[in-house]
mmCIF file of C-alpha atoms in Angstrom:
data_model
loop_
_atom_site.group_PDB
_atom_site.id
_atom_site.type_symbol
_atom_site.label_atom_id
_atom_site.label_comp_id
_atom_site.label_asym_id
_atom_site.label_seq_id
_atom_site.Cartn_x
_atom_site.Cartn_y
_atom_site.Cartn_z
ATOM 1 C CA MET W 23 -125.340 84.605 119.171
ATOM 2 C CA HIS W 24 -125.022 87.658 116.290
ATOM 3 C CA VAL W 25 -121.812 85.797 115.641
ATOM 4 C CA LYS W 26 -124.179 82.972 114.640
ATOM 5 C CA ILE W 27 -126.807 84.559 112.737
ATOM 6 C CA PHE W 28 -124.234 86.318 110.748
ATOM 7 C CA SER W 29 -122.805 82.933 109.791
ATOM 8 C CA GLU W 30 -125.853 81.326 109.058
ATOM 9 C CA HIS W 31 -126.588 84.230 106.810
ATOM 10 C CA LEU W 32 -123.301 84.001 105.079
ATOM 11 C CA GLU W 33 -123.288 80.284 104.502
ATOM 12 C CA GLU W 34 -126.850 80.764 102.933
ATOM 13 C CA LEU W 35 -125.764 83.063 100.899
ATOM 14 C CA GLU W 36 -122.765 80.855 99.556
ATOM 15 C CA LEU W 37 -124.878 78.241 98.846
ATOM 16 C CA LEU W 38 -127.075 80.505 96.713
ATOM 17 C CA LEU W 39 -124.230 82.000 94.698
ATOM 18 C CA ASN W 40 -123.049 78.565 94.138
ATOM 19 C CA GLY W 41 -126.255 77.685 92.692
ATOM 20 C CA ILE W 42 -126.014 80.621 90.394
ATOM 21 C CA ALA W 43 -122.745 80.042 89.225
ATOM 22 C CA MET W 44 -123.630 76.447 88.555
ATOM 23 C CA MET W 45 -126.893 76.850 86.736
ATOM 24 C CA LYS W 46 -125.068 80.132 84.968
ATOM 25 C CA GLU W 47 -128.379 81.724 84.974
ATOM 26 C CA LEU W 48 -129.813 84.633 87.164
ATOM 27 C CA THR W 49 -133.498 85.080 86.819
ATOM 28 C CA LYS W 50 -135.000 88.629 88.368
ATOM 29 C CA ARG W 51 -136.731 86.594 91.236
ATOM 30 C CA THR W 52 -133.218 84.860 92.068
ATOM 31 C CA GLN W 53 -131.660 88.146 91.644
ATOM 32 C CA ASP W 54 -133.954 90.117 94.095
ATOM 33 C CA TYR W 55 -133.160 87.240 96.706
ATOM 34 C CA LEU W 56 -129.588 87.699 96.024
ATOM 35 C CA VAL W 57 -129.218 91.498 96.387
ATOM 36 C CA SER W 58 -131.475 91.246 99.992
ATOM 37 C CA PHE W 59 -128.808 89.594 101.729
ATOM 38 C CA GLY W 60 -126.958 93.116 101.872
ATOM 39 C CA GLU W 61 -129.819 94.833 103.888
ATOM 40 C CA CYS W 62 -130.416 91.892 105.762
ATOM 41 C CA MET W 63 -126.936 91.506 107.197
ATOM 42 C CA SER W 64 -126.649 95.355 107.459
ATOM 43 C CA THR W 65 -129.566 96.179 109.394
ATOM 44 C CA ARG W 66 -128.749 93.284 111.968
ATOM 45 C CA ILE W 67 -125.131 94.805 112.489
ATOM 46 C CA PHE W 68 -126.916 97.925 113.362
ATOM 47 C CA ALA W 69 -129.296 96.596 115.617
ATOM 48 C CA ALA W 70 -126.443 94.494 117.471
ATOM 49 C CA TYR W 71 -124.426 97.841 117.672
ATOM 50 C CA LEU W 72 -127.152 99.741 119.246
ATOM 51 C CA ASN W 73 -128.146 97.262 121.959
ATOM 52 C CA LYS W 74 -124.297 97.092 122.729
ATOM 53 C CA LEU W 75 -124.508 101.013 123.410
ATOM 54 C CA GLY W 76 -127.003 100.220 125.563
ATOM 55 C CA VAL W 77 -129.924 101.465 123.082
ATOM 56 C CA LYS W 78 -132.509 98.934 122.746
ATOM 57 C CA ALA W 79 -132.910 97.970 119.510
ATOM 58 C CA ARG W 80 -134.950 95.236 117.684
ATOM 59 C CA GLN W 81 -134.207 94.193 114.104
ATOM 60 C CA TYR W 82 -136.848 93.259 111.882
ATOM 61 C CA ASP W 83 -136.970 91.853 107.751
ATOM 62 C CA ALA W 84 -139.659 93.700 105.952
ATOM 63 C CA PHE W 85 -140.620 90.500 104.086
ATOM 64 C CA GLU W 86 -141.290 88.809 107.551
ATOM 65 C CA ILE W 87 -143.688 91.822 109.156
ATOM 66 C CA GLY W 88 -146.002 91.921 106.734
ATOM 67 C CA PHE W 89 -144.643 94.054 103.497
ATOM 68 C CA ILE W 90 -146.636 92.695 100.672
ATOM 69 C CA THR W 91 -146.145 93.085 97.361
ATOM 70 C CA THR W 92 -146.866 92.369 93.707
ATOM 71 C CA ASP W 93 -144.978 89.674 91.628
ATOM 72 C CA ASP W 94 -143.017 92.350 89.435
ATOM 73 C CA PHE W 95 -139.474 90.891 91.151
ATOM 74 C CA THR W 96 -136.612 94.057 90.894
ATOM 75 C CA ASN W 97 -139.735 96.724 90.631
ATOM 76 C CA ALA W 98 -142.338 95.332 92.942
ATOM 77 C CA ASP W 99 -145.469 97.517 94.285
ATOM 78 C CA ILE W 100 -146.472 97.762 97.888
ATOM 79 C CA LEU W 101 -150.396 96.235 97.797
ATOM 80 C CA GLU W 102 -152.919 98.082 100.729
ATOM 81 C CA ALA W 103 -153.069 95.071 102.920
ATOM 82 C CA THR W 104 -149.248 95.963 103.644
ATOM 83 C CA TYR W 105 -150.446 98.713 106.118
ATOM 84 C CA PRO W 106 -152.614 96.804 108.629
ATOM 85 C CA ALA W 107 -150.266 94.049 108.792
ATOM 86 C CA VAL W 108 -146.949 96.040 109.696
ATOM 87 C CA ALA W 109 -149.328 98.336 111.814
ATOM 88 C CA LYS W 110 -150.417 95.176 113.666
ATOM 89 C CA ARG W 111 -146.948 93.701 114.137
ATOM 90 C CA LEU W 112 -144.769 96.719 115.012
ATOM 91 C CA ASN W 113 -147.613 98.544 117.396
ATOM 92 C CA GLY W 114 -147.881 94.402 118.833
ATOM 93 C CA ASP W 115 -144.022 94.650 119.488
ATOM 94 C CA TRP W 116 -143.529 97.800 121.049
ATOM 95 C CA LEU W 117 -146.671 97.555 123.488
ATOM 96 C CA SER W 118 -144.946 94.356 124.721
ATOM 97 C CA ASP W 119 -141.757 94.884 124.649
ATOM 98 C CA PRO W 120 -140.343 98.653 123.711
ATOM 99 C CA ALA W 121 -137.015 98.733 121.220
ATOM 100 C CA ILE W 122 -136.518 100.837 118.208
ATOM 101 C CA ALA W 123 -137.180 99.059 115.036
ATOM 102 C CA ILE W 124 -134.224 98.816 112.558
ATOM 103 C CA VAL W 125 -136.565 97.480 109.551
ATOM 104 C CA THR W 126 -134.729 96.364 106.510
ATOM 105 C CA GLY W 127 -135.421 98.804 103.227
ATOM 106 C CA PHE W 128 -136.622 98.455 99.618
ATOM 107 C CA LEU W 129 -137.490 94.565 100.327
ATOM 108 C CA GLY W 130 -140.752 92.850 100.589
ATOM 109 C CA LYS W 131 -142.679 89.765 100.065
ATOM 110 C CA ALA W 132 -144.695 88.669 96.215
ATOM 111 C CA GLN W 133 -148.449 87.968 97.244
ATOM 112 C CA LYS W 134 -148.221 84.937 94.977
ATOM 113 C CA SER W 135 -145.251 83.241 95.222
ATOM 114 C CA CYS W 136 -144.103 84.462 98.617
ATOM 115 C CA ALA W 137 -140.732 85.037 97.323
ATOM 116 C CA VAL W 138 -138.478 88.322 98.241
ATOM 117 C CA THR W 139 -139.116 91.006 96.081
ATOM 118 C CA THR W 140 -137.336 94.651 95.792
ATOM 119 C CA LEU W 141 -139.036 97.970 95.413
ATOM 120 C CA GLY W 142 -137.129 99.549 92.856
ATOM 121 C CA ARG W 143 -135.807 103.108 92.705
ATOM 122 C CA GLY W 144 -136.372 104.771 96.038
ATOM 123 C CA GLY W 145 -137.757 102.035 97.654
ATOM 124 C CA SER W 146 -135.878 102.288 100.999
ATOM 125 C CA ASP W 147 -137.658 105.595 101.150
ATOM 126 C CA LEU W 148 -140.683 104.053 100.332
ATOM 127 C CA THR W 149 -140.463 101.683 103.305
ATOM 128 C CA ALA W 150 -139.735 104.197 105.977
ATOM 129 C CA THR W 151 -143.081 106.379 104.364
ATOM 130 C CA THR W 152 -145.366 102.986 104.637
ATOM 131 C CA ILE W 153 -144.198 102.437 108.026
ATOM 132 C CA GLY W 154 -145.389 106.003 108.761
ATOM 133 C CA LYS W 155 -148.049 105.824 107.568
ATOM 134 C CA ALA W 156 -149.273 102.694 108.781
ATOM 135 C CA LEU W 157 -148.436 103.756 112.036
ATOM 136 C CA GLY W 158 -149.993 107.126 111.807
ATOM 137 C CA LEU W 159 -147.060 108.949 112.644
ATOM 138 C CA PRO W 160 -146.683 112.911 112.813
ATOM 139 C CA GLU W 161 -143.719 113.093 110.579
ATOM 140 C CA ILE W 162 -141.331 111.354 108.717
ATOM 141 C CA GLN W 163 -137.585 112.056 108.300
ATOM 142 C CA VAL W 164 -135.502 110.631 105.050
ATOM 143 C CA TRP W 165 -131.974 111.207 105.612
ATOM 144 C CA LYS W 166 -129.809 112.011 102.618
ATOM 145 C CA ASP W 167 -126.155 113.480 101.878
ATOM 146 C CA VAL W 168 -127.497 116.873 101.161
ATOM 147 C CA ASP W 169 -128.976 119.567 103.268
ATOM 148 C CA GLY W 170 -132.594 118.959 101.758
ATOM 149 C CA VAL W 171 -133.869 119.129 98.375
ATOM 150 C CA LEU W 172 -131.939 122.113 96.647
ATOM 151 C CA THR W 173 -132.759 125.073 94.099
ATOM 152 C CA CYS W 174 -130.668 123.496 91.860
ATOM 153 C CA ASP W 175 -127.796 120.703 90.966
ATOM 154 C CA PRO W 176 -124.829 121.815 93.092
ATOM 155 C CA ASN W 177 -122.902 120.269 90.425
ATOM 156 C CA ILE W 178 -124.161 122.680 87.681
ATOM 157 C CA TYR W 179 -124.277 125.393 89.873
ATOM 158 C CA PRO W 180 -122.417 125.327 93.607
ATOM 159 C CA LYS W 181 -124.762 128.239 94.746
ATOM 160 C CA ALA W 182 -127.314 125.900 94.732
ATOM 161 C CA GLU W 183 -129.618 126.791 98.362
ATOM 162 C CA PRO W 184 -131.837 124.236 100.224
ATOM 163 C CA VAL W 185 -135.227 124.718 99.710
ATOM 164 C CA PRO W 186 -137.096 124.901 103.211
ATOM 165 C CA PHE W 187 -140.849 123.696 102.026
ATOM 166 C CA LEU W 188 -142.291 122.092 99.307
ATOM 167 C CA THR W 189 -145.290 120.624 98.453
ATOM 168 C CA PHE W 190 -145.784 116.932 97.333
ATOM 169 C CA ASP W 191 -147.004 118.076 93.889
ATOM 170 C CA GLU W 192 -143.483 119.820 93.658
ATOM 171 C CA ALA W 193 -141.788 117.242 95.238
ATOM 172 C CA ALA W 194 -143.353 114.980 92.636
ATOM 173 C CA GLU W 195 -142.325 117.095 89.659
ATOM 174 C CA LEU W 196 -138.599 117.510 90.996
ATOM 175 C CA ALA W 197 -138.178 114.260 91.137
ATOM 176 C CA TYR W 198 -139.304 112.804 88.096
ATOM 177 C CA PHE W 199 -137.800 115.910 86.114
ATOM 178 C CA GLY W 200 -134.380 114.763 87.707
ATOM 179 C CA ALA W 201 -133.783 115.666 91.045
ATOM 180 C CA GLN W 202 -132.091 112.769 92.462
ATOM 181 C CA VAL W 203 -132.780 113.336 96.253
ATOM 182 C CA LEU W 204 -136.662 111.541 96.313
ATOM 183 C CA HIS W 205 -138.793 109.455 93.900
ATOM 184 C CA PRO W 206 -142.162 110.147 93.236
ATOM 185 C CA GLN W 207 -142.973 106.905 94.002
ATOM 186 C CA SER W 208 -141.539 106.995 97.751
ATOM 187 C CA MET W 209 -143.632 109.796 98.513
ATOM 188 C CA ARG W 210 -146.809 108.402 97.747
ATOM 189 C CA PRO W 211 -147.740 106.469 101.240
ATOM 190 C CA ALA W 212 -147.002 109.968 103.024
ATOM 191 C CA ARG W 213 -149.029 112.064 100.645
ATOM 192 C CA GLU W 214 -152.081 109.585 100.976
ATOM 193 C CA GLY W 215 -151.976 109.454 105.052
ATOM 194 C CA ASP W 216 -151.297 113.616 104.742
ATOM 195 C CA ILE W 217 -147.940 112.952 106.863
ATOM 196 C CA PRO W 218 -145.499 115.606 106.675
ATOM 197 C CA VAL W 219 -141.882 114.525 105.186
ATOM 198 C CA ARG W 220 -138.622 115.904 106.375
ATOM 199 C CA VAL W 221 -135.521 115.709 104.403
ATOM 200 C CA LYS W 222 -132.024 115.851 106.313
ATOM 201 C CA ASN W 223 -128.698 115.841 105.929
ATOM 202 C CA SER W 224 -126.588 112.708 107.709
ATOM 203 C CA TYR W 225 -123.472 114.743 107.299
ATOM 204 C CA ASN W 226 -124.982 117.885 108.812
ATOM 205 C CA PRO W 227 -127.551 116.851 111.165
ATOM 206 C CA LYS W 228 -128.044 120.610 112.106
ATOM 207 C CA ALA W 229 -129.489 121.687 109.022
ATOM 208 C CA PRO W 230 -133.274 122.387 108.919
ATOM 209 C CA GLY W 231 -133.825 120.243 105.626
ATOM 210 C CA THR W 232 -136.611 120.343 103.584
ATOM 211 C CA LEU W 233 -140.146 119.869 105.017
ATOM 212 C CA ILE W 234 -142.535 118.611 102.135
ATOM 213 C CA THR W 235 -146.668 118.861 103.128
ATOM 214 C CA LYS W 236 -149.550 118.685 101.084
ATOM 215 C CA GLU W 237 -149.894 122.475 101.109
ATOM 216 C CA ARG W 238 -147.913 125.464 102.014
ATOM 217 C CA ASP W 239 -147.961 129.113 102.007
ATOM 218 C CA MET W 240 -147.729 130.278 98.281
ATOM 219 C CA SER W 241 -147.928 133.988 98.829
ATOM 220 C CA LYS W 242 -144.326 134.935 98.095
ATOM 221 C CA ALA W 243 -143.477 132.013 96.255
ATOM 222 C CA ILE W 244 -142.062 132.399 92.607
ATOM 223 C CA LEU W 245 -140.082 129.737 91.765
ATOM 224 C CA THR W 246 -139.037 126.972 93.623
ATOM 225 C CA SER W 247 -136.276 125.291 91.817
ATOM 226 C CA ILE W 248 -134.924 124.483 88.445
ATOM 227 C CA VAL W 249 -134.351 120.648 87.390
ATOM 228 C CA LEU W 250 -132.162 119.353 84.214
ATOM 229 C CA LYS W 251 -132.887 116.271 82.451
ATOM 230 C CA ARG W 252 -130.229 115.551 79.621
ATOM 231 C CA ASN W 253 -129.995 113.324 76.768
ATOM 232 C CA VAL W 254 -133.561 113.816 75.432
ATOM 233 C CA THR W 255 -134.920 112.758 72.106
ATOM 234 C CA MET W 256 -137.440 115.297 70.774
ATOM 235 C CA LEU W 257 -140.009 114.409 67.958
ATOM 236 C CA ASP W 258 -141.737 117.213 66.025
ATOM 237 C CA ILE W 259 -144.999 115.148 64.704
ATOM 238 C CA VAL W 260 -147.126 116.860 61.542
ATOM 239 C CA SER W 261 -150.128 115.146 60.714
ATOM 240 C CA THR W 262 -150.309 114.550 57.083
ATOM 241 C CA ARG W 263 -154.151 114.644 57.117
ATOM 242 C CA MET W 264 -156.105 117.574 56.396
ATOM 243 C CA LEU W 265 -157.161 119.736 58.992
ATOM 244 C CA GLY W 266 -159.621 119.034 61.734
ATOM 245 C CA GLN W 267 -158.980 114.856 61.135
ATOM 246 C CA TYR W 268 -159.917 113.129 64.549
ATOM 247 C CA GLY W 269 -157.861 110.568 66.221
ATOM 248 C CA PHE W 270 -154.620 111.682 65.158
ATOM 249 C CA LEU W 271 -153.484 112.061 68.967
ATOM 250 C CA ALA W 272 -154.864 108.799 69.639
ATOM 251 C CA LYS W 273 -153.218 107.319 66.968
ATOM 252 C CA VAL W 274 -149.647 108.842 67.915
ATOM 253 C CA PHE W 275 -149.750 107.742 71.421
ATOM 254 C CA SER W 276 -151.064 104.054 70.989
ATOM 255 C CA ILE W 277 -147.843 103.686 68.974
ATOM 256 C CA PHE W 278 -145.947 104.788 71.808
ATOM 257 C CA GLU W 279 -147.918 102.255 74.241
ATOM 258 C CA ASP W 280 -147.550 99.321 71.704
ATOM 259 C CA LEU W 281 -143.935 100.103 71.816
ATOM 260 C CA GLY W 282 -143.858 100.809 75.794
ATOM 261 C CA ILE W 283 -142.104 104.155 75.137
ATOM 262 C CA SER W 284 -142.734 106.732 78.106
ATOM 263 C CA VAL W 285 -143.312 110.701 76.989
ATOM 264 C CA ASP W 286 -142.182 113.276 79.207
ATOM 265 C CA VAL W 287 -143.319 116.679 77.612
ATOM 266 C CA VAL W 288 -145.870 117.165 75.595
ATOM 267 C CA ALA W 289 -147.052 120.641 73.366
ATOM 268 C CA THR W 290 -149.907 120.122 70.806
ATOM 269 C CA SER W 291 -151.582 121.870 68.245
ATOM 270 C CA GLU W 292 -154.849 120.661 65.812
ATOM 271 C CA VAL W 293 -152.373 119.020 63.311
ATOM 272 C CA SER W 294 -148.869 118.729 65.222
ATOM 273 C CA VAL W 295 -147.589 117.479 68.137
ATOM 274 C CA SER W 296 -144.169 117.717 69.483
ATOM 275 C CA LEU W 297 -143.249 115.446 72.568
ATOM 276 C CA THR W 298 -139.810 114.247 74.300
ATOM 277 C CA LEU W 299 -138.931 110.717 75.162
ATOM 278 C CA ASP W 300 -138.357 109.451 78.894
ATOM 279 C CA PRO W 301 -134.087 108.639 78.320
ATOM 280 C CA SER W 302 -134.315 106.252 81.214
ATOM 281 C CA LYS W 303 -137.087 104.162 79.473
ATOM 282 C CA LEU W 304 -136.158 104.598 76.181
ATOM 283 C CA TRP W 305 -132.507 103.913 76.938
ATOM 284 C CA SER W 306 -133.342 100.988 79.647
ATOM 285 C CA ARG W 307 -132.141 98.812 76.927
ATOM 286 C CA GLU W 308 -128.415 98.270 77.871
ATOM 287 C CA LEU W 309 -127.044 98.157 74.298
ATOM 288 C CA ILE W 310 -127.050 101.505 72.667
ATOM 289 C CA GLN W 311 -127.406 99.747 69.283
ATOM 290 C CA GLN W 312 -130.762 98.200 70.264
ATOM 291 C CA ALA W 313 -131.827 101.194 71.697
ATOM 292 C CA SER W 314 -131.286 103.266 68.399
ATOM 293 C CA GLN W 315 -133.099 100.785 66.408
ATOM 294 C CA GLU W 316 -135.839 100.732 68.761
ATOM 295 C CA LEU W 317 -136.187 104.493 67.899
ATOM 296 C CA ASP W 318 -135.819 103.840 64.161
ATOM 297 C CA HIS W 319 -138.782 101.657 64.673
ATOM 298 C CA VAL W 320 -140.960 104.428 66.447
ATOM 299 C CA VAL W 321 -140.287 106.836 63.328
ATOM 300 C CA GLU W 322 -140.909 104.176 61.051
ATOM 301 C CA GLU W 323 -144.344 103.616 62.809
ATOM 302 C CA LEU W 324 -145.129 107.314 63.109
ATOM 303 C CA GLU W 325 -144.490 108.491 59.572
ATOM 304 C CA LYS W 326 -147.399 105.798 58.479
ATOM 305 C CA ILE W 327 -149.444 108.747 59.390
ATOM 306 C CA ALA W 328 -147.228 111.999 59.580
ATOM 307 C CA VAL W 329 -144.057 114.005 58.900
ATOM 308 C CA VAL W 330 -141.440 113.059 61.295
ATOM 309 C CA ASN W 331 -138.493 115.114 62.649
ATOM 310 C CA LEU W 332 -136.313 113.484 64.931
ATOM 311 C CA LEU W 333 -134.132 115.770 67.181
ATOM 312 C CA GLN W 334 -131.719 114.228 69.664
ATOM 313 C CA ASN W 335 -129.077 115.576 72.312
ATOM 314 C CA ARG W 336 -131.565 117.689 73.796
ATOM 315 C CA SER W 337 -132.273 118.954 77.280
ATOM 316 C CA ILE W 338 -135.445 119.677 79.520
ATOM 317 C CA ILE W 339 -135.122 122.339 81.907
ATOM 318 C CA SER W 340 -137.809 122.609 84.515
ATOM 319 C CA LEU W 341 -138.947 125.481 86.521
ATOM 320 C CA ILE W 342 -140.978 124.372 89.318
ATOM 321 C CA GLY W 343 -142.773 127.189 90.955
ATOM 322 C CA ASN W 344 -145.536 128.886 92.036
ATOM 323 C CA VAL W 345 -148.499 128.777 89.032
ATOM 324 C CA GLN W 346 -150.100 131.924 90.441
ATOM 325 C CA GLN W 347 -146.462 133.748 89.180
ATOM 326 C CA SER W 348 -146.564 131.761 85.474
ATOM 327 C CA SER W 349 -146.471 134.765 83.699
ATOM 328 C CA LEU W 350 -143.436 136.241 85.624
ATOM 329 C CA ILE W 351 -142.035 133.107 86.000
ATOM 330 C CA LEU W 352 -141.922 132.946 81.815
ATOM 331 C CA GLU W 353 -141.183 136.752 81.527
ATOM 332 C CA LYS W 354 -137.974 136.413 83.412
ATOM 333 C CA ALA W 355 -136.893 132.982 82.181
ATOM 334 C CA PHE W 356 -136.753 134.203 78.423
ATOM 335 C CA CYS W 357 -135.322 137.565 79.333
ATOM 336 C CA VAL W 358 -132.357 135.367 80.454
ATOM 337 C CA LEU W 359 -132.729 133.029 77.522
ATOM 338 C CA ARG W 360 -132.927 135.571 75.134
ATOM 339 C CA ARG W 361 -129.604 137.441 76.750
ATOM 340 C CA LEU W 362 -127.747 134.085 76.307
ATOM 341 C CA GLY W 363 -128.732 133.663 72.335
ATOM 342 C CA VAL W 364 -130.488 130.626 73.499
ATOM 343 C CA THR W 365 -133.671 129.420 71.177
ATOM 344 C CA VAL W 366 -136.165 127.612 73.295
ATOM 345 C CA GLN W 367 -137.308 124.665 71.041
ATOM 346 C CA MET W 368 -140.503 123.433 73.023
ATOM 347 C CA ILE W 369 -142.702 124.757 76.075
ATOM 348 C CA SER W 370 -145.244 122.939 78.079
ATOM 349 C CA GLN W 371 -146.899 123.262 81.435
ATOM 350 C CA GLY W 372 -147.670 120.215 83.307
ATOM 351 C CA ALA W 373 -150.908 119.100 84.412
ATOM 352 C CA SER W 374 -150.147 119.738 87.804
ATOM 353 C CA LYS W 375 -149.727 123.755 87.320
ATOM 354 C CA VAL W 376 -146.518 123.540 89.196
ATOM 355 C CA ASN W 377 -143.965 122.925 86.422
ATOM 356 C CA ILE W 378 -143.012 124.825 83.131
ATOM 357 C CA SER W 379 -140.782 122.503 80.572
ATOM 358 C CA LEU W 380 -138.235 124.229 78.598
ATOM 359 C CA VAL W 381 -136.343 122.149 75.975
ATOM 360 C CA VAL W 382 -133.067 123.145 74.516
ATOM 361 C CA ASN W 383 -129.716 121.754 73.062
ATOM 362 C CA ASP W 384 -127.674 119.869 75.387
ATOM 363 C CA THR W 385 -124.732 122.200 74.894
ATOM 364 C CA GLU W 386 -126.741 124.946 76.479
ATOM 365 C CA ALA W 387 -128.470 123.489 79.136
ATOM 366 C CA ASP W 388 -125.745 124.146 81.922
ATOM 367 C CA GLU W 389 -125.152 127.778 80.894
ATOM 368 C CA CYS W 390 -129.009 128.145 81.254
ATOM 369 C CA VAL W 391 -129.469 126.642 84.180
ATOM 370 C CA ARG W 392 -126.942 128.667 85.969
ATOM 371 C CA ALA W 393 -127.932 131.674 84.300
ATOM 372 C CA LEU W 394 -131.796 131.104 85.477
ATOM 373 C CA HIS W 395 -130.564 130.322 89.084
ATOM 374 C CA GLU W 396 -128.773 133.793 89.611
ATOM 375 C CA ALA W 397 -131.745 135.763 88.065
ATOM 376 C CA PHE W 398 -134.495 133.787 90.169
ATOM 377 C CA PHE W 399 -132.132 133.489 93.129
ATOM 378 C CA GLU W 400 -129.705 136.094 93.560
ATOM 379 C CA THR W 401 -130.802 138.946 91.556
ATOM 380 C CA LYS W 402 -133.669 140.421 90.365
ATOM 381 C CA LEU W 403 -134.603 141.261 86.730
ATOM 382 C CA GLN W 404 -135.961 144.946 86.460
ATOM 383 C CA ARG W 405 -136.897 147.203 83.612
ATOM 384 C CA ASP W 406 -134.264 149.704 82.319
ATOM 385 C CA TYR W 407 -136.782 152.346 81.530
ATOM 386 C CA THR W 408 -133.707 154.981 80.842
ATOM 387 C CA ASN W 409 -132.627 153.098 77.637
ATOM 388 C CA GLY W 410 -135.646 151.064 76.598
ATOM 389 C CA ASN W 411 -133.410 147.926 76.449
ATOM 390 C CA GLY W 412 -135.735 145.522 77.650
ATOM 391 C CA TYR W 413 -135.064 143.899 80.861
ATOM 392 C CA VAL W 414 -131.291 144.121 82.461
ATOM 393 C CA ALA W 415 -129.928 142.046 85.638
ATOM 394 C CA LYS W 416 -129.497 143.817 88.802
ATOM 395 C CA SER W 417 -128.265 142.711 92.221
ATOM 396 C CA SER W 418 -131.200 142.670 95.007
#
């Protein structure tokens, strides 16, 4: 029976590939349908394996059990109608014939066209949190290849440690500014349903992982994690108009909106604004030449209203921590950077109040992250009152 199901899928996949080859065209809609086969096949294989072991399991295609999405192929959004539909199907099946549900990740059905869609980056985690919210579960677990969310990228600094607790605000900032473990969009249903999310390691199941909740005890928290975002483009934009001219910022950001370019970090004064451009958005056009031309166009448009200084090869170091300790975080951070001889070219505190972002040169970024991690997580900075030389690092 299982062999027949798999052979039918393979035959359908072969027909699809032949059609693509014949038409010499691959639309986003067809692309979503194509990539869905891997997930549909793997979940069927896993469910069959569990049943062979004597663990009763039932396979589901997400697009057949109520995952209703927008028609934005390759990056669809889950619609509100999904939650009651999924709850009705999974609860109904469980009550009539209990079995472990094995559901395809990152897939859905478009509301208008009824075609298969994919949910973009973090789509499998989004599927899990959507099911968790739909069923009102007490906890959602996301299994990765690391021991939870870490204090920094272990590829930069091997002494990175797991963070035991996070808030959804902290997790969102970490993900947006470069942490690869979670995607901000995937946490949305859990946050809305106030359901804790636990990040675990498939290769180390005994590790406690990271528990993400709406709130946590911040009384002893200072810094949670350090995140690095590379290949950032920075713009210094100074108004050519007189001091106090209203509408300057509105004009600046309308230019970015018209060009469809996302801004990361912003620092402003009355007549100037410094900002960084999201590299994933700016360089999403596959050819570097096209991206470079687009950047030139941004500068050209901005120069109609301002003097523009373009600075490339920059990095954003984001310090995710306790807003109540922001003065201490900044004090320690700038002490470390001064010792390294690094000049911070821009600083911004996010509206979420859990993120302080510093812009430095790409070439200095790794050294900065290592030194900051050592200062915040392995040593404490104390004032050397004996010689008046400011702050020195001492082992805790």
